[in-house]
Amino acid sequence: MFEDDFPLLSTPSLVALIMHKAEAGPITLETCEAALADLFRQANEEPGLPPETLRQRLAEHLSDLEIAGILKPEADGKWRLTERGVAALRQHPDGLDQSDLMQYPEYAAHIRATAHHASGMDPRETSYDQGYKARRDGQPLTANPYAFDSVDHQSWENGWMEAADEEPKG
């Protein structure tokens, strides 16, 4: 079952709940849990997920928002909305998802650093890495050294395009 199959539990909905709650003042995981429970009571709905799963989802979103610089941790286990967070809330009052968070360099760097890496079983990993490095080194797409109709050519190009996609826009 997908997270969107449960009312009020999509990533944007939970992030919106957290951010709106933080707009009013410092929050904790517990205050977010209570706010979510209140929403379900008002909607006359059951969450459809066990409390520990809801808690884990909220904790993950709090962590993501902290990494993105939208929330700032305080010494007493609370988080406060940052100026970046206020701007994000104005721009996305209905919440953010991972693709929105990727616009923040700290979050994008975290995702790159913690993303699943190939197990080394892909025989084309070398050409992909070469293409990725080529883009990072400023080489054009036409610098692909592999024969046009080869798998290595496509793999090199995929690496080059991945690096291009990760470059800051603007």
C-alpha atoms as an extended CHARMM CRD file, in Angstrom:
* protein
*
       170  EXT
         1         1  MET       CA              0.0000000000        0.0000000000        0.0000000000  PROA      1               0.0000000000
         2         2  PHE       CA              1.3010000000        3.4750000000       -0.8550000000  PROA      2               0.0000000000
         3         3  GLU       CA              1.5460000000        6.3270000000        1.6400000000  PROA      3               0.0000000000
         4         4  ASP       CA             -0.9670000000        8.3220000000       -0.3890000000  PROA      4               0.0000000000
         5         5  ASP       CA             -3.5540000000        5.6080000000        0.2410000000  PROA      5               0.0000000000
         6         6  PHE       CA             -3.9340000000        6.9750000000        3.7680000000  PROA      6               0.0000000000
         7         7  PRO       CA             -5.7110000000       10.3050000000        4.2070000000  PROA      7               0.0000000000
         8         8  LEU       CA             -3.5170000000       13.0990000000        5.6180000000  PROA      8               0.0000000000
         9         9  LEU       CA             -0.3500000000       10.9720000000        5.4830000000  PROA      9               0.0000000000
        10        10  SER       CA              1.2690000000       11.9630000000        2.2020000000  PROA      10              0.0000000000
        11        11  THR       CA              4.7000000000       13.5200000000        2.5030000000  PROA      11              0.0000000000
        12        12  PRO       CA              3.4640000000       17.0270000000        1.5930000000  PROA      12              0.0000000000
        13        13  SER       CA              0.5900000000       16.7580000000        4.0920000000  PROA      13              0.0000000000
        14        14  LEU       CA              2.8420000000       15.7040000000        6.9660000000  PROA      14              0.0000000000
        15        15  VAL       CA              5.4770000000       18.3000000000        6.1070000000  PROA      15              0.0000000000
        16        16  ALA       CA              2.7860000000       21.0040000000        5.9090000000  PROA      16              0.0000000000
        17        17  LEU       CA              1.5200000000       19.9490000000        9.3340000000  PROA      17              0.0000000000
        18        18  ILE       CA              5.0360000000       20.1850000000       10.7870000000  PROA      18              0.0000000000
        19        19  MET       CA              5.8070000000       23.5350000000        9.1800000000  PROA      19              0.0000000000
        20        20  HSD       CA              2.4940000000       25.1530000000       10.1160000000  PROA      20              0.0000000000
        21        21  LYS       CA              2.8790000000       23.9120000000       13.6710000000  PROA      21              0.0000000000
        22        22  ALA       CA              6.4460000000       25.2750000000       13.7960000000  PROA      22              0.0000000000
        23        23  GLU       CA              5.2320000000       28.6200000000       12.4610000000  PROA      23              0.0000000000
        24        24  ALA       CA              3.3670000000       29.0590000000       15.7550000000  PROA      24              0.0000000000
        25        25  GLY       CA              6.4530000000       28.2920000000       17.8570000000  PROA      25              0.0000000000
        26        26  PRO       CA              8.9640000000       25.5780000000       18.7320000000  PROA      26              0.0000000000
        27        27  ILE       CA              7.8280000000       21.9990000000       18.1190000000  PROA      27              0.0000000000
        28        28  THR       CA              8.7290000000       18.5150000000       19.2640000000  PROA      28              0.0000000000
        29        29  LEU       CA              8.0260000000       15.1210000000       17.7790000000  PROA      29              0.0000000000
        30        30  GLU       CA              5.3240000000       14.7580000000       20.4260000000  PROA      30              0.0000000000
        31        31  THR       CA              3.5860000000       18.0380000000       19.5340000000  PROA      31              0.0000000000
        32        32  CYS       CA              3.5760000000       16.9630000000       15.8910000000  PROA      32              0.0000000000
        33        33  GLU       CA              2.0750000000       13.5970000000       16.8510000000  PROA      33              0.0000000000
        34        34  ALA       CA             -0.6260000000       15.3630000000       18.8680000000  PROA      34              0.0000000000
        35        35  ALA       CA             -1.3910000000       17.7560000000       15.9940000000  PROA      35              0.0000000000
        36        36  LEU       CA             -1.7240000000       14.8210000000       13.5880000000  PROA      36              0.0000000000
        37        37  ALA       CA             -4.0180000000       12.9920000000       16.0120000000  PROA      37              0.0000000000
        38        38  ASP       CA             -6.1410000000       16.1600000000       16.2820000000  PROA      38              0.0000000000
        39        39  LEU       CA             -6.4520000000       16.3350000000       12.4970000000  PROA      39              0.0000000000
        40        40  PHE       CA             -7.6500000000       12.7480000000       12.3340000000  PROA      40              0.0000000000
        41        41  ARG       CA            -10.1870000000       13.4170000000       15.0990000000  PROA      41              0.0000000000
        42        42  GLN       CA            -11.4680000000       16.5240000000       13.2740000000  PROA      42              0.0000000000
        43        43  ALA       CA            -11.7290000000       14.5560000000       10.0260000000  PROA      43              0.0000000000
        44        44  ASN       CA            -13.4550000000       11.7240000000       11.8850000000  PROA      44              0.0000000000
        45        45  GLU       CA            -10.9240000000        9.3300000000       10.3310000000  PROA      45              0.0000000000
        46        46  GLU       CA             -8.6260000000        6.6020000000       11.5780000000  PROA      46              0.0000000000
        47        47  PRO       CA             -4.9750000000        6.8520000000       10.5170000000  PROA      47              0.0000000000
        48        48  GLY       CA             -4.8580000000        3.3060000000        9.1780000000  PROA      48              0.0000000000
        49        49  LEU       CA             -1.2600000000        2.9210000000       10.3580000000  PROA      49              0.0000000000
        50        50  PRO       CA              0.1510000000        1.9130000000       13.7310000000  PROA      50              0.0000000000
        51        51  PRO       CA              1.3060000000        4.7450000000       16.0280000000  PROA      51              0.0000000000
        52        52  GLU       CA              4.9620000000        3.6930000000       15.7730000000  PROA      52              0.0000000000
        53        53  THR       CA              4.8180000000        3.9700000000       11.9640000000  PROA      53              0.0000000000
        54        54  LEU       CA              3.2660000000        7.4390000000       12.2030000000  PROA      54              0.0000000000
        55        55  ARG       CA              5.9280000000        8.4650000000       14.7110000000  PROA      55              0.0000000000
        56        56  GLN       CA              8.7020000000        7.1840000000       12.4310000000  PROA      56              0.0000000000
        57        57  ARG       CA              7.3170000000        9.0960000000        9.4380000000  PROA      57              0.0000000000
        58        58  LEU       CA              7.1110000000       12.3170000000       11.4160000000  PROA      58              0.0000000000
        59        59  ALA       CA             10.6340000000       11.8100000000       12.7800000000  PROA      59              0.0000000000
        60        60  GLU       CA             11.9890000000       11.2640000000        9.2710000000  PROA      60              0.0000000000
        61        61  HSD       CA             10.3040000000       14.4370000000        8.0140000000  PROA      61              0.0000000000
        62        62  LEU       CA             11.6450000000       16.4230000000       10.9750000000  PROA      62              0.0000000000
        63        63  SER       CA             15.1240000000       15.1670000000       10.1440000000  PROA      63              0.0000000000
        64        64  ASP       CA             14.7340000000       16.0230000000        6.4400000000  PROA      64              0.0000000000
        65        65  LEU       CA             13.5270000000       19.5270000000        7.2860000000  PROA      65              0.0000000000
        66        66  GLU       CA             16.4630000000       20.0090000000        9.6490000000  PROA      66              0.0000000000
        67        67  ILE       CA             18.9390000000       18.8670000000        6.9950000000  PROA      67              0.0000000000
        68        68  ALA       CA             17.3560000000       21.2590000000        4.4840000000  PROA      68              0.0000000000
        69        69  GLY       CA             17.7380000000       24.1350000000        6.9420000000  PROA      69              0.0000000000
        70        70  ILE       CA             13.9860000000       24.6570000000        7.2420000000  PROA      70              0.0000000000
        71        71  LEU       CA             13.9640000000       23.7000000000       10.9050000000  PROA      71              0.0000000000
        72        72  LYS       CA             16.6880000000       24.4500000000       13.4200000000  PROA      72              0.0000000000
        73        73  PRO       CA             17.1840000000       22.1880000000       16.4340000000  PROA      73              0.0000000000
        74        74  GLU       CA             17.2690000000       23.6960000000       19.8870000000  PROA      74              0.0000000000
        75        75  ALA       CA             19.0340000000       22.2860000000       22.9250000000  PROA      75              0.0000000000
        76        76  ASP       CA             15.8610000000       21.0000000000       24.5780000000  PROA      76              0.0000000000
        77        77  GLY       CA             14.7470000000       18.5910000000       21.8210000000  PROA      77              0.0000000000
        78        78  LYS       CA             12.6610000000       21.1830000000       20.0290000000  PROA      78              0.0000000000
        79        79  TRP       CA             12.8380000000       22.5820000000       16.5270000000  PROA      79              0.0000000000
        80        80  ARG       CA             12.2020000000       26.1280000000       15.4040000000  PROA      80              0.0000000000
        81        81  LEU       CA             11.2450000000       27.3160000000       11.9230000000  PROA      81              0.0000000000
        82        82  THR       CA             14.1420000000       29.1780000000       10.2770000000  PROA      82              0.0000000000
        83        83  GLU       CA             13.9090000000       32.1490000000        7.9180000000  PROA      83              0.0000000000
        84        84  ARG       CA             14.3660000000       29.6520000000        5.0940000000  PROA      84              0.0000000000
        85        85  GLY       CA             11.4990000000       27.6790000000        6.5780000000  PROA      85              0.0000000000
        86        86  VAL       CA              9.2290000000       30.7340000000        6.6910000000  PROA      86              0.0000000000
        87        87  ALA       CA             10.0020000000       31.4050000000        3.0240000000  PROA      87              0.0000000000
        88        88  ALA       CA              9.4040000000       27.7410000000        2.1300000000  PROA      88              0.0000000000
        89        89  LEU       CA              6.0750000000       27.7720000000        3.9710000000  PROA      89              0.0000000000
        90        90  ARG       CA              4.9770000000       30.8880000000        2.0890000000  PROA      90              0.0000000000
        91        91  GLN       CA              5.9630000000       29.3050000000       -1.2050000000  PROA      91              0.0000000000
        92        92  HSD       CA              4.5480000000       25.8370000000       -0.3950000000  PROA      92              0.0000000000
        93        93  PRO       CA              1.7080000000       26.2030000000        2.1300000000  PROA      93              0.0000000000
        94        94  ASP       CA              0.4490000000       22.7270000000        1.2220000000  PROA      94              0.0000000000
        95        95  GLY       CA              3.7960000000       21.1360000000        2.0590000000  PROA      95              0.0000000000
        96        96  LEU       CA              6.9850000000       19.9630000000        0.4260000000  PROA      96              0.0000000000
        97        97  ASP       CA              8.1190000000       16.6390000000       -0.9050000000  PROA      97              0.0000000000
        98        98  GLN       CA             11.6090000000       15.3080000000       -1.5380000000  PROA      98              0.0000000000
        99        99  SER       CA             11.8130000000       16.9220000000       -4.9730000000  PROA      99              0.0000000000
       100       100  ASP       CA             11.1100000000       20.3290000000       -3.3900000000  PROA      100             0.0000000000
       101       101  LEU       CA             13.7340000000       19.7430000000       -0.7070000000  PROA      101             0.0000000000
       102       102  MET       CA             16.3550000000       18.9990000000       -3.3700000000  PROA      102             0.0000000000
       103       103  GLN       CA             16.5150000000       22.7340000000       -4.1290000000  PROA      103             0.0000000000
       104       104  TYR       CA             18.3510000000       23.1980000000       -0.8350000000  PROA      104             0.0000000000
       105       105  PRO       CA             22.0630000000       22.4150000000       -1.3080000000  PROA      105             0.0000000000
       106       106  GLU       CA             22.4700000000       20.8130000000        2.1290000000  PROA      106             0.0000000000
       107       107  TYR       CA             19.6180000000       18.4020000000        1.4890000000  PROA      107             0.0000000000
       108       108  ALA       CA             20.7690000000       17.5810000000       -2.0480000000  PROA      108             0.0000000000
       109       109  ALA       CA             24.2860000000       16.8810000000       -0.7370000000  PROA      109             0.0000000000
       110       110  HSD       CA             22.8440000000       14.6410000000        1.9870000000  PROA      110             0.0000000000
       111       111  ILE       CA             20.8400000000       12.6430000000       -0.5510000000  PROA      111             0.0000000000
       112       112  ARG       CA             23.8750000000       12.2140000000       -2.8000000000  PROA      112             0.0000000000
       113       113  ALA       CA             25.9880000000       11.1300000000        0.1570000000  PROA      113             0.0000000000
       114       114  THR       CA             23.4540000000        8.6160000000        1.4540000000  PROA      114             0.0000000000
       115       115  ALA       CA             21.9570000000        7.4050000000       -1.8280000000  PROA      115             0.0000000000
       116       116  HSD       CA             22.1540000000        3.7660000000       -2.7370000000  PROA      116             0.0000000000
       117       117  HSD       CA             25.3740000000        3.0930000000       -4.5850000000  PROA      117             0.0000000000
       118       118  ALA       CA             25.8550000000        0.3590000000       -7.1260000000  PROA      118             0.0000000000
       119       119  SER       CA             27.1480000000       -2.9120000000       -5.7740000000  PROA      119             0.0000000000
       120       120  GLY       CA             29.8970000000       -3.0420000000       -8.3550000000  PROA      120             0.0000000000
       121       121  MET       CA             28.1300000000       -5.7210000000      -10.3270000000  PROA      121             0.0000000000
       122       122  ASP       CA             27.3020000000       -3.4100000000      -13.2440000000  PROA      122             0.0000000000
       123       123  PRO       CA             29.9310000000       -3.9570000000      -15.9390000000  PROA      123             0.0000000000
       124       124  ARG       CA             29.2310000000       -0.4590000000      -17.2940000000  PROA      124             0.0000000000
       125       125  GLU       CA             29.8250000000        1.3280000000      -13.9970000000  PROA      125             0.0000000000
       126       126  THR       CA             33.2380000000        2.5520000000      -15.1730000000  PROA      126             0.0000000000
       127       127  SER       CA             31.9030000000        4.2800000000      -18.3010000000  PROA      127             0.0000000000
       128       128  TYR       CA             29.0690000000        5.8320000000      -16.2790000000  PROA      128             0.0000000000
       129       129  ASP       CA             31.5560000000        7.1900000000      -13.7200000000  PROA      129             0.0000000000
       130       130  GLN       CA             33.7800000000        8.4970000000      -16.5110000000  PROA      130             0.0000000000
       131       131  GLY       CA             30.8440000000       10.4040000000      -18.0160000000  PROA      131             0.0000000000
       132       132  TYR       CA             29.8660000000       11.7750000000      -14.6210000000  PROA      132             0.0000000000
       133       133  LYS       CA             33.4290000000       12.9720000000      -13.9800000000  PROA      133             0.0000000000
       134       134  ALA       CA             33.6770000000       14.4160000000      -17.4780000000  PROA      134             0.0000000000
       135       135  ARG       CA             30.6910000000       16.6800000000      -16.8600000000  PROA      135             0.0000000000
       136       136  ARG       CA             32.0790000000       17.7100000000      -13.4610000000  PROA      136             0.0000000000
       137       137  ASP       CA             35.3530000000       18.5370000000      -15.2070000000  PROA      137             0.0000000000
       138       138  GLY       CA             33.5250000000       20.7550000000      -17.7140000000  PROA      138             0.0000000000
       139       139  GLN       CA             33.7920000000       18.4810000000      -20.7400000000  PROA      139             0.0000000000
       140       140  PRO       CA             31.0040000000       18.6710000000      -23.3310000000  PROA      140             0.0000000000
       141       141  LEU       CA             28.6260000000       15.8000000000      -24.0830000000  PROA      141             0.0000000000
       142       142  THR       CA             30.4500000000       15.3430000000      -27.3920000000  PROA      142             0.0000000000
       143       143  ALA       CA             33.5980000000       14.2740000000      -25.4820000000  PROA      143             0.0000000000
       144       144  ASN       CA             32.1380000000       10.7690000000      -25.1190000000  PROA      144             0.0000000000
       145       145  PRO       CA             35.0110000000        8.4430000000      -26.1260000000  PROA      145             0.0000000000
       146       146  TYR       CA             32.8900000000        5.3670000000      -26.8560000000  PROA      146             0.0000000000
       147       147  ALA       CA             31.4360000000        4.2320000000      -30.1780000000  PROA      147             0.0000000000
       148       148  PHE       CA             28.0430000000        5.8440000000      -30.7520000000  PROA      148             0.0000000000
       149       149  ASP       CA             26.1380000000        2.5600000000      -31.0140000000  PROA      149             0.0000000000
       150       150  SER       CA             27.6620000000        0.9410000000      -27.9070000000  PROA      150             0.0000000000
       151       151  VAL       CA             26.3010000000        0.3390000000      -24.4370000000  PROA      151             0.0000000000
       152       152  ASP       CA             29.3460000000        2.0970000000      -22.9880000000  PROA      152             0.0000000000
       153       153  HSD       CA             28.4790000000        5.2060000000      -25.0340000000  PROA      153             0.0000000000
       154       154  GLN       CA             24.9920000000        5.2640000000      -23.5120000000  PROA      154             0.0000000000
       155       155  SER       CA             26.3470000000        4.5690000000      -20.0260000000  PROA      155             0.0000000000
       156       156  TRP       CA             28.8960000000        7.4050000000      -20.3210000000  PROA      156             0.0000000000
       157       157  GLU       CA             26.1380000000        9.7350000000      -21.5240000000  PROA      157             0.0000000000
       158       158  ASN       CA             23.9050000000        8.7040000000      -18.6150000000  PROA      158             0.0000000000
       159       159  GLY       CA             26.6760000000        9.5660000000      -16.1590000000  PROA      159             0.0000000000
       160       160  TRP       CA             27.2640000000       12.9160000000      -17.8750000000  PROA      160             0.0000000000
       161       161  MET       CA             23.5260000000       13.7180000000      -17.7590000000  PROA      161             0.0000000000
       162       162  GLU       CA             23.2680000000       12.7260000000      -14.0910000000  PROA      162             0.0000000000
       163       163  ALA       CA             26.0330000000       15.1710000000      -13.2150000000  PROA      163             0.0000000000
       164       164  ALA       CA             24.2940000000       17.8440000000      -15.2990000000  PROA      164             0.0000000000
       165       165  ASP       CA             21.0060000000       17.2340000000      -13.4630000000  PROA      165             0.0000000000
       166       166  GLU       CA             22.7340000000       17.6860000000      -10.0990000000  PROA      166             0.0000000000
       167       167  GLU       CA             24.1940000000       21.0740000000      -10.9950000000  PROA      167             0.0000000000
       168       168  PRO       CA             22.5580000000       24.0490000000       -9.2720000000  PROA      168             0.0000000000
       169       169  LYS       CA             20.0080000000       25.7920000000      -11.4560000000  PROA      169             0.0000000000
       170       170  GLY       CA             20.1070000000       29.5110000000      -11.9730000000  PROA      170             0.0000000000
